[in-house]
Coordinates of C-alpha atoms (C1' of nucleotides) in Angstrom, one line a residue:
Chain A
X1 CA 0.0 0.0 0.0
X2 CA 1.1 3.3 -1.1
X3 CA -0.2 5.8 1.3
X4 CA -0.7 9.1 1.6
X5 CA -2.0 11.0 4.4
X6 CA -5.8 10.0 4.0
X7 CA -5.0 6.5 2.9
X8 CA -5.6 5.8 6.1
X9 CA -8.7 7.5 7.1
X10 CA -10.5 6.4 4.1
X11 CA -9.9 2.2 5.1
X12 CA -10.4 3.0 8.6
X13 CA -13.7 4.4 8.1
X14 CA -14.8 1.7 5.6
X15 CA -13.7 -0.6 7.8
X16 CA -16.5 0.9 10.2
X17 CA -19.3 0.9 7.4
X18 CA -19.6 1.3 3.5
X19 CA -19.5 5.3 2.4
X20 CA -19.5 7.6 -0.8
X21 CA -16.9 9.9 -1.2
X22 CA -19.3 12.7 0.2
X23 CA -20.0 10.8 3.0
X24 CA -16.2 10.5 4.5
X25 CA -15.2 13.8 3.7
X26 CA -18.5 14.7 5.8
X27 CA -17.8 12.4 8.5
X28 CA -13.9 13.5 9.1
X29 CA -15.7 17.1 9.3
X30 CA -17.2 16.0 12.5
X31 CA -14.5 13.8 13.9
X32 CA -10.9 13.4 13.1
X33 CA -11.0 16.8 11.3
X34 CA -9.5 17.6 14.9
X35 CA -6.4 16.0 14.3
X36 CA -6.7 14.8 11.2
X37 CA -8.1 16.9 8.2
X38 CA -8.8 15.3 4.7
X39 CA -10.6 17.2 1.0
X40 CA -12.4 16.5 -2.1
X41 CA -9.1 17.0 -3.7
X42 CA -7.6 14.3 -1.7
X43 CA -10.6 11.5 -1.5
X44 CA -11.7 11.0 -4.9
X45 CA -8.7 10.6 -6.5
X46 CA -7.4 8.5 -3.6
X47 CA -10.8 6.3 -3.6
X48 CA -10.1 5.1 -7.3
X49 CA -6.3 4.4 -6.3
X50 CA -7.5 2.4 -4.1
X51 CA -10.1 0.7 -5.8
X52 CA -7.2 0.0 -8.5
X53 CA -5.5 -1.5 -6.0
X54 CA -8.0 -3.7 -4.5
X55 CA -8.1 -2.6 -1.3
X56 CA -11.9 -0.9 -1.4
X57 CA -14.8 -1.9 -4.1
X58 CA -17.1 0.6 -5.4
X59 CA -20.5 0.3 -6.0
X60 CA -22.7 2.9 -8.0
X61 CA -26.0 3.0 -5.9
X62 CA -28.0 6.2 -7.4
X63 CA -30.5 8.5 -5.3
X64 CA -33.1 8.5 -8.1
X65 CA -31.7 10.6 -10.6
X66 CA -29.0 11.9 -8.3
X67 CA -25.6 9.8 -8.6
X68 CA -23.8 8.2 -5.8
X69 CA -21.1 5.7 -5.5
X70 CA -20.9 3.8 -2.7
X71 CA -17.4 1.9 -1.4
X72 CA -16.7 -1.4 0.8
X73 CA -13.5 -2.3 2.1
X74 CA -12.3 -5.7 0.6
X75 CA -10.5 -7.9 2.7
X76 CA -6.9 -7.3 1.1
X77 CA -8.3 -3.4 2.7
X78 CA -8.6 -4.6 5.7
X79 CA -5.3 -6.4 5.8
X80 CA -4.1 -3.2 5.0
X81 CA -5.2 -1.2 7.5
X82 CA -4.0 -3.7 10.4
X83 CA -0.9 -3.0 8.9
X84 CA -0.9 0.2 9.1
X85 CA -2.3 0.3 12.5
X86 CA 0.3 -1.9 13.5
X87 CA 3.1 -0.1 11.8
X88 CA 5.6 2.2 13.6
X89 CA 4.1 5.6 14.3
X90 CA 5.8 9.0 13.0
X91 CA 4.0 11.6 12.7
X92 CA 3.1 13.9 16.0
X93 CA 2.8 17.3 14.8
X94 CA 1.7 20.0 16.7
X95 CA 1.2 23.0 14.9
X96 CA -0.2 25.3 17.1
X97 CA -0.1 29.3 16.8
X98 CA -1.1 30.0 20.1
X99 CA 2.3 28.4 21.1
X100 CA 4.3 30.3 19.1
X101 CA 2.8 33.7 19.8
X102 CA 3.7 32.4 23.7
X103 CA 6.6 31.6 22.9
X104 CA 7.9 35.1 21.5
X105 CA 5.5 36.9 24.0
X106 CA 8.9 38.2 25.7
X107 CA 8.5 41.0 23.0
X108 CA 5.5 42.4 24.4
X109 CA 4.4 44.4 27.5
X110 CA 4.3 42.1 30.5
X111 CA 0.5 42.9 30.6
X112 CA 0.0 42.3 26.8
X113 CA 1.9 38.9 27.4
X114 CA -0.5 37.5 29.9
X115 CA -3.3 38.4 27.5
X116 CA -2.3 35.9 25.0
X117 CA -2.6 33.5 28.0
X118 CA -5.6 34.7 28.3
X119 CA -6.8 34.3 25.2
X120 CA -5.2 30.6 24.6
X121 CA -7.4 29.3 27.6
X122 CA -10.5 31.0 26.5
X123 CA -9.8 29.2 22.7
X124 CA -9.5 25.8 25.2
X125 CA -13.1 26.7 26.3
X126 CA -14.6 27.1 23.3
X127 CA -12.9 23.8 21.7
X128 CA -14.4 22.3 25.2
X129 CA -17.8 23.7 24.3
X130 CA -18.0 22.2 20.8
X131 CA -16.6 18.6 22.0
X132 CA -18.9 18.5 24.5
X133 CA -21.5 19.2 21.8
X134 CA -20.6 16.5 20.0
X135 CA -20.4 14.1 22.9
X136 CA -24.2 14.4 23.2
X137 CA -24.7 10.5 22.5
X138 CA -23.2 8.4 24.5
X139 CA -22.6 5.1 23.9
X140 CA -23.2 5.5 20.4
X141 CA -20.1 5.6 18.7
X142 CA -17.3 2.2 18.9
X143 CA -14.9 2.1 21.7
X144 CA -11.9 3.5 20.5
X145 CA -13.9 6.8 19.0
X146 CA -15.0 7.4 21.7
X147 CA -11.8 7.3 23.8
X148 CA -10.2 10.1 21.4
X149 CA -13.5 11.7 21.9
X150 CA -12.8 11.7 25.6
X151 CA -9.1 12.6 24.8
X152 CA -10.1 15.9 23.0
X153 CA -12.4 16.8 26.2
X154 CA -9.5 16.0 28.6
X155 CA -6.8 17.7 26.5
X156 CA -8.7 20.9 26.3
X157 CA -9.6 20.7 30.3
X158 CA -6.0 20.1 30.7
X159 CA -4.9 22.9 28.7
X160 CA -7.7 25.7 29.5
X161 CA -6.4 24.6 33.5
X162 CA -2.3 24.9 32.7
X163 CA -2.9 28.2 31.5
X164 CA -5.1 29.4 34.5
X165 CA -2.2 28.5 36.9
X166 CA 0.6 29.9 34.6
X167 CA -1.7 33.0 34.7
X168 CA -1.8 33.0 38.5
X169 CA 2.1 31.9 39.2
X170 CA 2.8 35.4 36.5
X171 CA 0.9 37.6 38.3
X172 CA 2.1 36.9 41.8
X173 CA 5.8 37.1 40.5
X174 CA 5.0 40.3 39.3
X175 CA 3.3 41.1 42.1
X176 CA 5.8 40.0 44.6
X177 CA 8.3 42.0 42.7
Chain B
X1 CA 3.2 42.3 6.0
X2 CA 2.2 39.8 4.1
X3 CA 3.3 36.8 5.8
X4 CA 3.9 32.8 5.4
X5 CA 4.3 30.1 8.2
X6 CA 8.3 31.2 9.0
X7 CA 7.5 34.9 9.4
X8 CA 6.8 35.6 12.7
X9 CA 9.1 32.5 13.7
X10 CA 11.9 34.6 11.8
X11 CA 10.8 38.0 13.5
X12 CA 10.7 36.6 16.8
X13 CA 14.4 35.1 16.6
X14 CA 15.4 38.2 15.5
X15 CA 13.8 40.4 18.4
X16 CA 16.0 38.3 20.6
X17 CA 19.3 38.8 18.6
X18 CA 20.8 38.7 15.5
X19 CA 21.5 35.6 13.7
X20 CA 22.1 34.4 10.2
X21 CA 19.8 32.2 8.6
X22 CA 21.5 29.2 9.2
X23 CA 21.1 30.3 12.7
X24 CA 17.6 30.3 12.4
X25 CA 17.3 27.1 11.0
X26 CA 20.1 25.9 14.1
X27 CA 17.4 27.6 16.7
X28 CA 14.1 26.5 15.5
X29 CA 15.6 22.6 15.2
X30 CA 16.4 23.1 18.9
X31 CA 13.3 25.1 20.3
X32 CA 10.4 25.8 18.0
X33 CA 10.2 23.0 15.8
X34 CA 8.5 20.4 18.8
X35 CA 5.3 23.1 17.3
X36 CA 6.5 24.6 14.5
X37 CA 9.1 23.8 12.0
X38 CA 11.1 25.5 9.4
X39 CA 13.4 24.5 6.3
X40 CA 16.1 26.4 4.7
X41 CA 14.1 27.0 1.5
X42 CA 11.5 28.8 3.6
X43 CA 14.1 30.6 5.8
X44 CA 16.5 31.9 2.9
X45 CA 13.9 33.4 0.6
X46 CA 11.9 34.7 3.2
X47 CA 14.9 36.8 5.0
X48 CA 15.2 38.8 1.6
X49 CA 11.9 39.3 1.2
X50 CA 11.6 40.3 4.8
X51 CA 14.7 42.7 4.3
X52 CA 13.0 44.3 0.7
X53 CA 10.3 45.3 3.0
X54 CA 12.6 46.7 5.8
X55 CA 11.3 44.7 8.3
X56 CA 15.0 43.0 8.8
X57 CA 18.3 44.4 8.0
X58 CA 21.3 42.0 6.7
X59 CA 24.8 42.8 7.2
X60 CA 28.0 40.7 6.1
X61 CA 29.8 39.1 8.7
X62 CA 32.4 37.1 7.4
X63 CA 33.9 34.0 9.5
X64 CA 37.4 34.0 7.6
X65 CA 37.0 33.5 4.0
X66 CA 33.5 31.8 5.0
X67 CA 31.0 33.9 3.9
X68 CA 28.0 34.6 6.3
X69 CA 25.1 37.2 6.8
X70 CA 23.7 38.1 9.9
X71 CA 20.3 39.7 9.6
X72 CA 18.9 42.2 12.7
X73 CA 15.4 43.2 13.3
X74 CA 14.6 46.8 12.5
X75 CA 11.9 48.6 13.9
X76 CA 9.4 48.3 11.9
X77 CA 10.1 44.7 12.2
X78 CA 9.3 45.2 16.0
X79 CA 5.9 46.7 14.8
X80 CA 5.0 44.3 12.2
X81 CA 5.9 41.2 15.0
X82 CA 3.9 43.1 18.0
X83 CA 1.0 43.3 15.5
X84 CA 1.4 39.8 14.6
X85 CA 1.7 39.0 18.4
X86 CA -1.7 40.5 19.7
X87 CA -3.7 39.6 16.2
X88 CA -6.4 37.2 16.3
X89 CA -5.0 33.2 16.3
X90 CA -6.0 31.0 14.0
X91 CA -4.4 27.9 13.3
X92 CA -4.6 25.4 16.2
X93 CA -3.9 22.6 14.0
X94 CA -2.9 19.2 15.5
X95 CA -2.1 16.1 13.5
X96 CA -1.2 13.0 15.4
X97 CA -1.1 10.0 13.7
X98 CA -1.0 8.3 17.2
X99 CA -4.4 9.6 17.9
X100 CA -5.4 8.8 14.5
X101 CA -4.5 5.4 14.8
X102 CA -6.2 5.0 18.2
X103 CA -9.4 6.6 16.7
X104 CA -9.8 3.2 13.9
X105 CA -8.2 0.9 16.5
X106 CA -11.9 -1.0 17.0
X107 CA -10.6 -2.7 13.7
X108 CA -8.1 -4.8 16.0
X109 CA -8.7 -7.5 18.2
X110 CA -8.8 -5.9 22.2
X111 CA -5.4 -7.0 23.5
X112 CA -3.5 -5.3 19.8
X113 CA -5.8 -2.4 20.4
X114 CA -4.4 -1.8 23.9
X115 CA -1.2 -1.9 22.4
X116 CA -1.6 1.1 20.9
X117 CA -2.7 3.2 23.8
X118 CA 1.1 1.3 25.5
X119 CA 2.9 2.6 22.0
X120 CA 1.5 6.3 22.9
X121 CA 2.1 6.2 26.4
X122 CA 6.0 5.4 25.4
X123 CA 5.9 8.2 22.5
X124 CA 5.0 10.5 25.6
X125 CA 7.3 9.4 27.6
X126 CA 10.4 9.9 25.0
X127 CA 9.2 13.4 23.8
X128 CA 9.4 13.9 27.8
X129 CA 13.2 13.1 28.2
X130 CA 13.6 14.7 25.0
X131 CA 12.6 18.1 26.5
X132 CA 13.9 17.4 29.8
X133 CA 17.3 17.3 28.4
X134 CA 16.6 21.1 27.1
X135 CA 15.5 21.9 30.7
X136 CA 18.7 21.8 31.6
X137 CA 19.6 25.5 32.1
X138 CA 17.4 26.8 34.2
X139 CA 16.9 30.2 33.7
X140 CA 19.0 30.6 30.9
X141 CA 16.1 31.7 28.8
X142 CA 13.4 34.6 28.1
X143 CA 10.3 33.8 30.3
X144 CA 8.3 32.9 27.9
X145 CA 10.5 30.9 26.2
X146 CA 10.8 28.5 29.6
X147 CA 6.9 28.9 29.7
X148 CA 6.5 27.1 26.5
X149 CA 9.3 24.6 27.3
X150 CA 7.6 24.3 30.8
X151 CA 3.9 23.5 28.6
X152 CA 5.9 20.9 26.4
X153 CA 6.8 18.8 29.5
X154 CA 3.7 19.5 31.4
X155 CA 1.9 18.2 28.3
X156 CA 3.5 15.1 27.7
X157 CA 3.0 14.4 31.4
X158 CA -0.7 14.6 31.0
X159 CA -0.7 12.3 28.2
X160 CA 1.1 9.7 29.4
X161 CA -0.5 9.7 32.7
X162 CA -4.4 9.8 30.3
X163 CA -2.8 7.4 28.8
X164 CA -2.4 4.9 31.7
X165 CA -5.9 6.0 33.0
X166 CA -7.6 4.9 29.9
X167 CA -5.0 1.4 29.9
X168 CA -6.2 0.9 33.5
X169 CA -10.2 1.5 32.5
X170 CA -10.1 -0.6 29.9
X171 CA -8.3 -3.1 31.2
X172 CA -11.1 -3.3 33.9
X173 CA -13.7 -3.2 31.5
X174 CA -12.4 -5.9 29.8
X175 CA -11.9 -8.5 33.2
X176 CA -15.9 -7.5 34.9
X177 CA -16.8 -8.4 31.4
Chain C
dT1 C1' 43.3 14.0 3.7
dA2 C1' 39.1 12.7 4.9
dG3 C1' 35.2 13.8 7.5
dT4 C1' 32.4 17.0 9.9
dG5 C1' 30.4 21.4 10.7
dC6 C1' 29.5 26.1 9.0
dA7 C1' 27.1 28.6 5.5
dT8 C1' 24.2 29.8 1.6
dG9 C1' 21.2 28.9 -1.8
dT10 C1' 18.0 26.7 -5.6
dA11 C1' 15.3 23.4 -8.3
dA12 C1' 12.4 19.7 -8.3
dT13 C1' 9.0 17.5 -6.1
dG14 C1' 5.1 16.3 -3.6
dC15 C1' 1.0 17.4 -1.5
dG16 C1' -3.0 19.5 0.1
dT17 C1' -6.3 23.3 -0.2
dT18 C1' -9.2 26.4 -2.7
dA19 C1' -12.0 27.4 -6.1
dC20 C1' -14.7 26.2 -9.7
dA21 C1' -18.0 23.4 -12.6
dT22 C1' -21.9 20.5 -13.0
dG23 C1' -26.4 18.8 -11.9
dA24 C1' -30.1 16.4 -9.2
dT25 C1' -33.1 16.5 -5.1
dT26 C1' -35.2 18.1 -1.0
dT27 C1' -37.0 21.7 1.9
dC28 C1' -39.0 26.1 3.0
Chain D
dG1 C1' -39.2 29.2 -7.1
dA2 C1' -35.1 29.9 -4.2
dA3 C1' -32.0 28.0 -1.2
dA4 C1' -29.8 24.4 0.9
dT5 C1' -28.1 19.8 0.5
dC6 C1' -26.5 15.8 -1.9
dA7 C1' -22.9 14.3 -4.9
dT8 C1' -18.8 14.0 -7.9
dG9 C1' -14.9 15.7 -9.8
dT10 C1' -10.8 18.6 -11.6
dA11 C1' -7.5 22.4 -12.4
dA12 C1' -4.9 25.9 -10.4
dC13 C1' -2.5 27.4 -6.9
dG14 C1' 0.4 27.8 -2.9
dC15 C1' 3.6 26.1 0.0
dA16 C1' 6.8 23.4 2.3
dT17 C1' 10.1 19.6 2.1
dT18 C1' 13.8 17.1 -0.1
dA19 C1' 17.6 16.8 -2.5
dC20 C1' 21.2 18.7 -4.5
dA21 C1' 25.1 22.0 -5.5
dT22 C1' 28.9 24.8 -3.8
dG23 C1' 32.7 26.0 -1.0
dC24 C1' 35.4 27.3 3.3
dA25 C1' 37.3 25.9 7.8
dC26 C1' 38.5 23.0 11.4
dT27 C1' 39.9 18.6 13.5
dA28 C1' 41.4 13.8 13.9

DNA sequence: TAGTGCATGTAATGCGTTACATGATTTC
DNA sequence: GAAATCATGTAACGCATTACATGCACTA
């Protein structure tokens, strides 16, 4: 298997249930967009690659008039994606602005600084808020979804937290001072 | 300014001192880069650009025979980064192909599944002694440089403590079952 | 004198996003 | 009848990485 970056996402999901190409680039929309983003650009193409290849089947199953073409994962697919799940992991990129402005926030005012703080938490909360939107069914979704599901809520708990006390331990150095 | 990924990365270097662009590329490798990376064909096109708009100012500075340019920040450079700085953040972009595998890992049997959640407990843990070995000059650096340093180990705590959580859960799950 | 590090730079490549084009169906 | 949604697909564009090319200086 030749991958590229939505190789991946495309067997995984089949893996779960049969899907058009509409239908996965709607579904990574409103779940592993978060960490994982895919487009038009990349599925269709990458659908008939893979259907070359033997690793999904397509099927054309029309909405009346309105065309649709539906893919399975074939079993050489789902050999596939064991191996891939299996494989040695690389990728962990974090590419995070908030960060950055942090990191050169020496440049500012000390008051300005702790504003960006301030503003990192509050974009914690409101990543919080949508999650937890999300999280509306339980019990719905398999196992492992839902544990990154919980992973998102906890990361942004976690991070929403860190700043609050980097915000407090600031202002009573400058304080004390 | 009309900016790409490396400009405020490049700014912010040079608010702290001058440095040549191999510098730059030496810096980010060593500090930035766990968040936000940079290659030389970014860095070298983008410091003359940066210097046709007088936002940095280059300067030979021979080693020997070895030619070399340093490049300093001018003040409008200080304006253009400050605006950057307290502008509104956009890209929060994460993309972990750890998370991404534990998201589809319902495709393996329970015990290889767990596995996985092991694998990124470990990934975790490296990144962590990775960073730690940085730590090791307290106070050498601009606050908010530690600050971010400080986040990167606190985070990679967190994960691989959620990490053992959720082994520990599931592990449960799996024996009351 | 061979290898490593300093130092700059570009061309080719690969890749993903954006924007656009097309057309049917459902909903208000 | 207009707007939104379903549905597929491609071409252009932007951008960053990779690989390569060049050459000096230090060190083992």
């Amino acid at each position: 298997m030749s991958a590229n970056a939505i190789t991946p996402v495309i067997l995984g999901l089949l893996a779960m249930r049969p899907l058009s190409g509409y239908d996965i680039k709607a579904v990574v929309d409103r779940s592993t967009r978060f960490f994982w983003a895919a487009s038009y650009g990349q599925i269709y193409p990458e659908l008939r690659r893979l259907e070359a290849e033997g690793l999904v089947q397509g099927e054309d199953a029309p909405n009346g008039g309105r065309q649709r073409r539906v893919y399975s994962i074939t079993p050489a697919g789902r050999k596939a994606l064991v191996e891939w799940l299996l494989g040695r992991t690389v990728t962990i990129e974090l590419r995070d602005e908030s960060l950055l402005r942090l990191f050169f926030a020496d440049a500012l005012p000390k008051e300005q600084a702790l504003l960006l703080l301030e503003g990192r938490k509050l974009g914690h909360e409101q990543y919080l808020a949508a999650l937890r939107a999300i999280d509306a069914r339980p019990g719905q979704d398999p196992e492992f979804v839902d544990l990154v599901l919980r992973w998102g809520i906890s990361y942004n708990e976690w991070g929403a937290q860190w700043c609050q006390q980097q915000l407090d331990r600031l202002r009573n150095e400058t304080k004390a001072a």
